[in-house]
mmCIF file of C-alpha atoms in Angstrom:
data_model
loop_
_atom_site.group_PDB
_atom_site.id
_atom_site.type_symbol
_atom_site.label_atom_id
_atom_site.label_comp_id
_atom_site.label_asym_id
_atom_site.label_seq_id
_atom_site.Cartn_x
_atom_site.Cartn_y
_atom_site.Cartn_z
ATOM 1 C CA MET A 136 0.000 0.000 0.000
ATOM 2 C CA SER A 137 1.308 3.442 -0.846
ATOM 3 C CA ASN A 138 1.430 6.346 1.592
ATOM 4 C CA ALA A 139 -1.221 8.127 -0.489
ATOM 5 C CA MET A 140 -3.566 5.118 -0.249
ATOM 6 C CA GLY A 141 -3.116 5.018 3.531
ATOM 7 C CA VAL A 142 -3.966 8.711 3.768
ATOM 8 C CA ARG A 143 -7.047 8.306 1.566
ATOM 9 C CA LEU A 144 -8.371 5.374 3.577
ATOM 10 C CA VAL A 145 -7.920 7.157 6.902
ATOM 11 C CA HIS A 146 -9.304 10.518 5.745
ATOM 12 C CA ASN A 147 -12.237 9.108 3.780
ATOM 13 C CA LEU A 148 -13.371 6.397 6.188
ATOM 14 C CA THR A 149 -12.776 7.926 9.629
ATOM 15 C CA HIS A 150 -13.305 11.106 11.630
ATOM 16 C CA PRO A 151 -10.965 12.692 14.178
ATOM 17 C CA SER A 152 -10.728 10.627 17.386
ATOM 18 C CA ASP A 153 -11.945 7.451 15.620
ATOM 19 C CA LEU A 154 -10.049 4.269 16.344
ATOM 20 C CA VAL A 155 -8.167 2.533 13.504
ATOM 21 C CA ILE A 156 -6.869 -1.053 13.759
ATOM 22 C CA ASP A 157 -3.789 -1.513 11.579
ATOM 23 C CA LEU A 158 -3.213 -5.136 10.524
ATOM 24 C CA ALA A 159 -1.364 -4.160 7.327
ATOM 25 C CA VAL A 160 2.317 -4.773 6.682
ATOM 26 C CA GLY A 161 4.440 -1.622 6.567
ATOM 27 C CA PRO A 162 4.359 1.823 8.145
ATOM 28 C CA GLN A 163 2.120 3.564 5.582
ATOM 29 C CA LEU A 164 -1.151 3.315 7.517
ATOM 30 C CA ALA A 165 0.497 4.177 10.830
ATOM 31 C CA ARG A 166 1.888 7.352 9.258
ATOM 32 C CA ALA A 167 -1.556 8.286 7.945
ATOM 33 C CA VAL A 168 -3.174 7.622 11.335
ATOM 34 C CA ILE A 169 -0.649 9.827 13.102
ATOM 35 C CA ALA A 170 -0.851 12.629 10.518
ATOM 36 C CA ALA A 171 -4.671 12.633 10.623
ATOM 37 C CA HIS A 172 -4.734 12.656 14.454
ATOM 38 C CA ARG A 173 -6.629 9.369 14.655
ATOM 39 C CA ARG A 174 -6.095 6.721 17.307
ATOM 40 C CA SER A 175 -4.683 3.260 16.616
ATOM 41 C CA HIS A 176 -3.679 0.057 18.316
ATOM 42 C CA LEU A 177 -0.175 0.098 16.903
ATOM 43 C CA ASP A 178 1.211 -2.567 19.257
ATOM 44 C CA MET A 179 0.897 -6.003 17.653
ATOM 45 C CA PRO A 180 -2.872 -6.003 16.908
ATOM 46 C CA ARG A 181 -2.936 -9.562 15.526
ATOM 47 C CA GLN A 182 -2.577 -10.891 19.046
ATOM 48 C CA LEU A 183 -5.513 -11.014 21.433
ATOM 49 C CA GLY A 184 -5.143 -7.291 22.110
ATOM 50 C CA TRP A 185 -7.327 -5.791 19.402
ATOM 51 C CA GLY A 186 -8.704 -3.718 22.239
ATOM 52 C CA ARG A 187 -12.065 -3.584 23.917
ATOM 53 C CA GLU A 188 -13.233 -0.463 22.154
ATOM 54 C CA PRO A 189 -14.769 -0.957 18.696
ATOM 55 C CA ALA A 190 -12.949 0.628 15.762
ATOM 56 C CA THR A 191 -14.211 2.634 12.810
ATOM 57 C CA LEU A 192 -11.638 1.208 10.382
ATOM 58 C CA ILE A 193 -9.683 -2.052 10.216
ATOM 59 C CA VAL A 194 -7.048 -2.377 7.476
ATOM 60 C CA THR A 195 -5.600 -5.796 6.665
ATOM 61 C CA GLY A 196 -3.582 -7.518 3.993
ATOM 62 C CA TRP A 197 -4.742 -10.582 2.093
ATOM 63 C CA PRO A 198 -4.287 -13.505 2.057
ATOM 64 C CA LEU A 199 -4.113 -13.942 5.811
ATOM 65 C CA ASP A 200 -0.705 -15.031 7.009
ATOM 66 C CA ASP A 201 -1.803 -16.859 10.135
ATOM 67 C CA ALA A 202 -3.825 -19.994 10.839
ATOM 68 C CA THR A 203 -7.116 -18.145 11.262
ATOM 69 C CA SER A 204 -9.792 -19.116 8.766
ATOM 70 C CA PRO A 205 -11.274 -16.272 6.683
ATOM 71 C CA GLY A 206 -14.664 -16.780 8.344
ATOM 72 C CA GLU A 207 -13.203 -16.533 11.849
ATOM 73 C CA PHE A 208 -11.130 -13.508 10.875
ATOM 74 C CA PHE A 209 -14.071 -11.574 9.392
ATOM 75 C CA ALA A 210 -16.288 -12.509 12.350
ATOM 76 C CA ARG A 211 -13.673 -10.991 14.649
ATOM 77 C CA CYS A 212 -13.480 -7.908 12.429
ATOM 78 C CA ARG A 213 -17.258 -7.510 12.589
ATOM 79 C CA THR A 214 -17.334 -7.695 16.390
ATOM 80 C CA SER A 215 -14.444 -5.187 16.547
ATOM 81 C CA LEU A 216 -16.237 -2.578 14.381
ATOM 82 C CA VAL A 217 -18.745 0.097 15.285
ATOM 83 C CA PRO A 218 -21.973 -0.061 13.262
ATOM 84 C CA GLY A 219 -21.146 1.615 9.944
ATOM 85 C CA GLY A 220 -17.427 0.853 10.382
ATOM 86 C CA CYS A 221 -15.316 -0.517 7.534
ATOM 87 C CA VAL A 222 -12.751 -3.225 6.862
ATOM 88 C CA ALA A 223 -10.278 -2.372 4.090
ATOM 89 C CA VAL A 224 -8.749 -5.520 2.580
ATOM 90 C CA LEU A 225 -5.528 -4.957 0.611
ATOM 91 C CA LEU A 226 -5.340 -7.489 -2.228
ATOM 92 C CA PRO A 227 -2.403 -8.471 -4.399
ATOM 93 C CA HIS A 228 -3.238 -7.308 -7.911
ATOM 94 C CA GLY A 229 -3.681 -9.783 -10.716
ATOM 95 C CA ASP A 230 -5.993 -12.537 -9.431
ATOM 96 C CA PRO A 231 -9.508 -11.751 -10.724
ATOM 97 C CA VAL A 232 -11.129 -14.404 -8.501
ATOM 98 C CA LEU A 233 -9.611 -13.218 -5.219
ATOM 99 C CA PRO A 234 -12.044 -10.305 -4.629
ATOM 100 C CA VAL A 235 -14.980 -12.695 -5.006
ATOM 101 C CA ASP A 236 -13.450 -15.133 -2.496
ATOM 102 C CA VAL A 237 -12.981 -12.325 0.040
ATOM 103 C CA ILE A 238 -16.529 -10.998 -0.427
ATOM 104 C CA VAL A 239 -18.058 -14.471 -0.024
ATOM 105 C CA ALA A 240 -16.048 -15.131 3.160
ATOM 106 C CA ALA A 241 -16.997 -11.740 4.615
ATOM 107 C CA LYS A 242 -20.680 -11.954 3.682
ATOM 108 C CA GLY A 243 -21.106 -15.078 5.795
ATOM 109 C CA THR A 244 -20.130 -13.067 8.887
ATOM 110 C CA GLY A 245 -22.428 -10.099 8.343
ATOM 111 C CA LEU A 246 -20.034 -7.778 6.541
ATOM 112 C CA ALA A 247 -21.256 -6.301 3.271
ATOM 113 C CA TYR A 248 -19.396 -5.203 0.140
ATOM 114 C CA LEU A 249 -19.176 -1.424 -0.115
ATOM 115 C CA GLN A 250 -16.499 -0.515 -2.668
ATOM 116 C CA HIS A 251 -13.535 -1.780 -4.727
ATOM 117 C CA ILE A 252 -10.678 0.692 -5.125
ATOM 118 C CA VAL A 253 -7.956 0.205 -7.729
ATOM 119 C CA ALA A 254 -4.900 2.410 -7.291
ATOM 120 C CA ALA A 255 -2.515 3.114 -10.160
ATOM 121 C CA ASP A 256 0.909 4.749 -10.198
ATOM 122 C CA ARG A 257 0.224 7.319 -12.903
ATOM 123 C CA PRO A 258 -2.957 8.752 -14.358
ATOM 124 C CA PRO A 259 -3.747 8.183 -18.042
ATOM 125 C CA ARG A 260 -2.793 11.023 -20.381
ATOM 126 C CA PRO A 261 -5.323 12.435 -22.823
ATOM 127 C CA GLY A 262 -4.806 11.154 -26.344
ATOM 128 C CA GLN A 263 -2.448 8.350 -25.330
ATOM 129 C CA ARG A 264 -3.183 4.696 -24.760
ATOM 130 C CA THR A 265 -1.215 3.609 -21.735
ATOM 131 C CA GLN A 266 -1.164 0.566 -19.554
ATOM 132 C CA LEU A 267 -1.750 1.583 -15.965
ATOM 133 C CA ASP A 268 0.687 0.173 -13.441
ATOM 134 C CA ILE A 269 -1.791 -0.959 -10.814
ATOM 135 C CA HIS A 270 -0.187 -1.333 -7.418
ATOM 136 C CA THR A 271 -3.088 -1.852 -5.011
ATOM 137 C CA ASP A 272 -6.561 -3.370 -5.069
ATOM 138 C CA VAL A 273 -8.577 -2.538 -1.955
ATOM 139 C CA LEU A 274 -11.936 -4.060 -1.073
ATOM 140 C CA ILE A 275 -13.989 -2.027 1.378
ATOM 141 C CA LEU A 276 -16.436 -4.047 3.476
ATOM 142 C CA THR A 277 -18.832 -2.516 5.972
ATOM 143 C CA ARG A 278 -20.783 -3.463 9.038
ATOM 144 C CA SER A 279 -24.446 -2.602 8.819
ATOM 145 C CA THR A 280 -25.639 0.402 10.807
ATOM 146 C CA THR A 281 -28.562 -1.674 12.068
ATOM 147 C CA ASP A 282 -27.633 -4.387 14.520
ATOM 148 C CA THR A 283 -30.126 -7.158 15.148
ATOM 149 C CA GLY A 284 -27.529 -9.422 16.698
ATOM 150 C CA GLY A 285 -27.255 -11.793 13.736
ATOM 151 C CA ALA A 286 -24.955 -12.169 10.783
ATOM 152 C CA ASP A 287 -27.698 -11.046 8.382
ATOM 153 C CA ASP A 288 -27.196 -7.332 9.079
#
């Protein structure tokens, strides 16, 4: 994830004083959280210490690098989000089936698809056909603002 993508995620999906859980590899999101004056659990969030307070934004890489199943992981994300909160899943670019797999796994836990962001290194120039160098695919999933206690929200 680029620094600019981290800044966009934090600024567009959170408000000042919102909590952000950073499960991504690299310092880009942490820099954006600090610059935007948001709060974050920066100390090893993949352990049991995700915190007791629900977050507005959780950012994670994909595929998961631990033994947690996707269903268990997204269920934990859902319980760690405020209603209306978002999970941003950073995908490696190039596998057209991967976004579908992530959405299916998340849907079973009560998270819903909100948006797919594709970030490129340089914008296209008028009058020229160029191949964009895509560096990040991001799926944005959200927790429903209505909470009936089930996974059908």
